[in-house]
Amino acid sequence: MTSFVLSPTLRVAGRRIPRRWPPPQVLIQLRHYNKIGKVINQKETTPFSYIQKDTKTSETFADLGVSPSICEGLREAYPNVTKPTALQAQFIPAVLSGKDVLLKDFTGSGKTFGLVLALLSKPRRHARSRTYAQEKIPLVSSLLITPHRDLAFQILHWIKTIHESSRHPENLASIAQVLVRGGSPSYFDENLDKLRRTPPGLVVGTPQAVLEIIKEDPTVVGLGKGGMMRGLETLVIDEVDYLIETMPKNGDKYDRLKYERMLKKHPSPTRQILDFVYAPNREYRIPHGRRDARDFEANEGKPWRDGTLRGAPRTEFGSKRPQLVLSSATMRAYFRKCLIAEKTWLRKEEDVIKISGQPDIKPTKEVEARHTLGGTSMVHCGLVVNEAGEIRNYRRAAVAGDTDVKASKTEGTENEDVGNEDQVIVDSDEKPDSEGEGEVTDVGNFMASGGGVDNDHAIVDISEKDEEEFGKKPSPFSLNAFEAVAATFALDVPQVALLVLSTEAPVRRAVYDLRKLGVNAYPLDLLESDKGGAYLLQKGSHVVSDNPTLLVATLASMRGMDLPDLSHVFMLGVPEDRSADTYLHVAGRVGRFGRRGKVVAIMEADRRRATKKGKEVQTNEVSWYGCMYKAIGVKPTRMEHFD
Ligand SMILES: Nc1ncnc2c1ncn2[C@@H]1O[C@H](COP(=O)(O)OP(=O)(O)OP(=O)(O)O)[C@@H](O)[C@H]1O
């Protein structure tokens, strides 16, 4: 069995079939793997591979090297997962081969799922006991870093479901465990206790929690001598472009200075973990003066004075440096360049396997959007809310089924919402032109009148604690925007939807405000059934609930989440980093793996907000969305309820 990478020369059954596209760009090695993922041919080169979405594979998971017990569990627990995707057919053997891998594919295409299957199929590492030579001490072989704890819980849930159906002799705790912070009582203490009692093969953790054990507990759980992670073979970082900071792409020398200062003082936890594992002798010129060789010896394994970790020689790994796998749907070429420029993290560029399901060569915007967003099963809608609480469709949106956006362009003034980004923020006294007359639906008191929902269901409980805490304080949110969410939710959502707020937004307060509007809202927390836990397994998109649920999360806590029955994702306002990639990640919560879904952006034409310096500015969110839709080649669709 061989797996192959599409290239100018495609190999099928040993025969070379020339391909004209894509032209050679970045040369990497083409590898052929045998069943256990061993590299058997490393000589040929190919561009950064491009696999079309509908490329079929005739291989099974077992052919790729996934262990028989996992295949057995998968068959029973996930009957819909019958065959690996073309990308899984490439990256699962690549991960099993022990080489470094850079993985990029559109959101919801099965990257994380495939990585988990590969990690579970890796052989377990053991150390020999010093007291009894025959006794083997199990070690942690793989570490999977996720950006937030709910994703870690979701991955553990996948593993648990597969494990329960697999009749594997070991218990779940010795196969995989999570290591996350937060919760009350603290998840971290509980996780750490469990880890110390039973070392699992795979630890799924957030960067902060993993860094804490590397720093605080190196010799029992961490990477230090005697630590149960000393035999680490694979380090996987999911959503890597979100977890590692890089110098801004078009930054000037001041940005460079700012970036360097930030790296010295506050490197992100993921960067510190990578340095600790792969760059033991890395110099950070810290503000308190340079360290010298004696300082290095004297402080081995201890944090620097400024709180950052310096690398310590990891003799425990010996020559077996852990394999590094980095994955994301939006790992752009510039970010990859930055990763390679770090030198010590990844192996030499030609030894890194780069696998991509997206066109790397400049495709048209529409092709890129379709690939990044996982196909055409996703509908994008934009609702514009004004100060009077009126809601109307984004003016350039097309009627459902009409893909020709040009037809609807004539409806609005030409310069209304597609401009350059400078137009987006204006001083309060320089108000942008009025939006003009449009089709408007007045929903100012929509929810007060029942809002199209059965009144019995519109009554939701508000706890006394929340009433006491929030009842008398003004809301930091725009209630007009929330009314637009509530109205769309009541009219359009059959079962479950997700509302995404900015990273720092107070989620509990948002839930309180939404419940006041009659929405059955909960903060996302996968450990609790009604807060999202009940939606981890597919119930079926045809199910219409009597009382649909709106889960509320922030930009920081929705990355990578996979709730199969999610039909709508609401994005409130403009993301704080103003990046189109952030929109792509939010949108990627629906329409996953070919399922259908709607992304509803709620934008305010004249949003007033205070800057950090206390100055009031007015933001035209419509303008940003105009730029963003144009930039990513997405064509929004009208929502019939508001026309
Ligand atoms: N081979 C397969 N066949 C059918 N379904 C699959 C297959 N692989 C994964 N899936 C399903 O696809 C869904 C999305 O998977 P996953 O979360 O791994 O995607 P992802 O690419 O990591 O997404 P994101 O970029 O948002 O993190 C899951 O519900 C999973 O069960």
GROMACS .gro file of C-alpha atoms in nm, residues 10 103 162 239 362 571 590:
model
    7
   10LEU     CA    1   0.118   1.191  -0.984
  103LEU     CA    2  -0.094   2.025   0.834
  162ILE     CA    3  -1.432   0.502   2.071
  239GLU     CA    4  -0.485   2.565   1.595
  362LYS     CA    5  -0.293   3.196  -0.540
  571MET     CA    6  -2.100   3.643   1.512
  590VAL     CA    7  -2.112   2.501   1.102
   0.00000   0.00000   0.00000
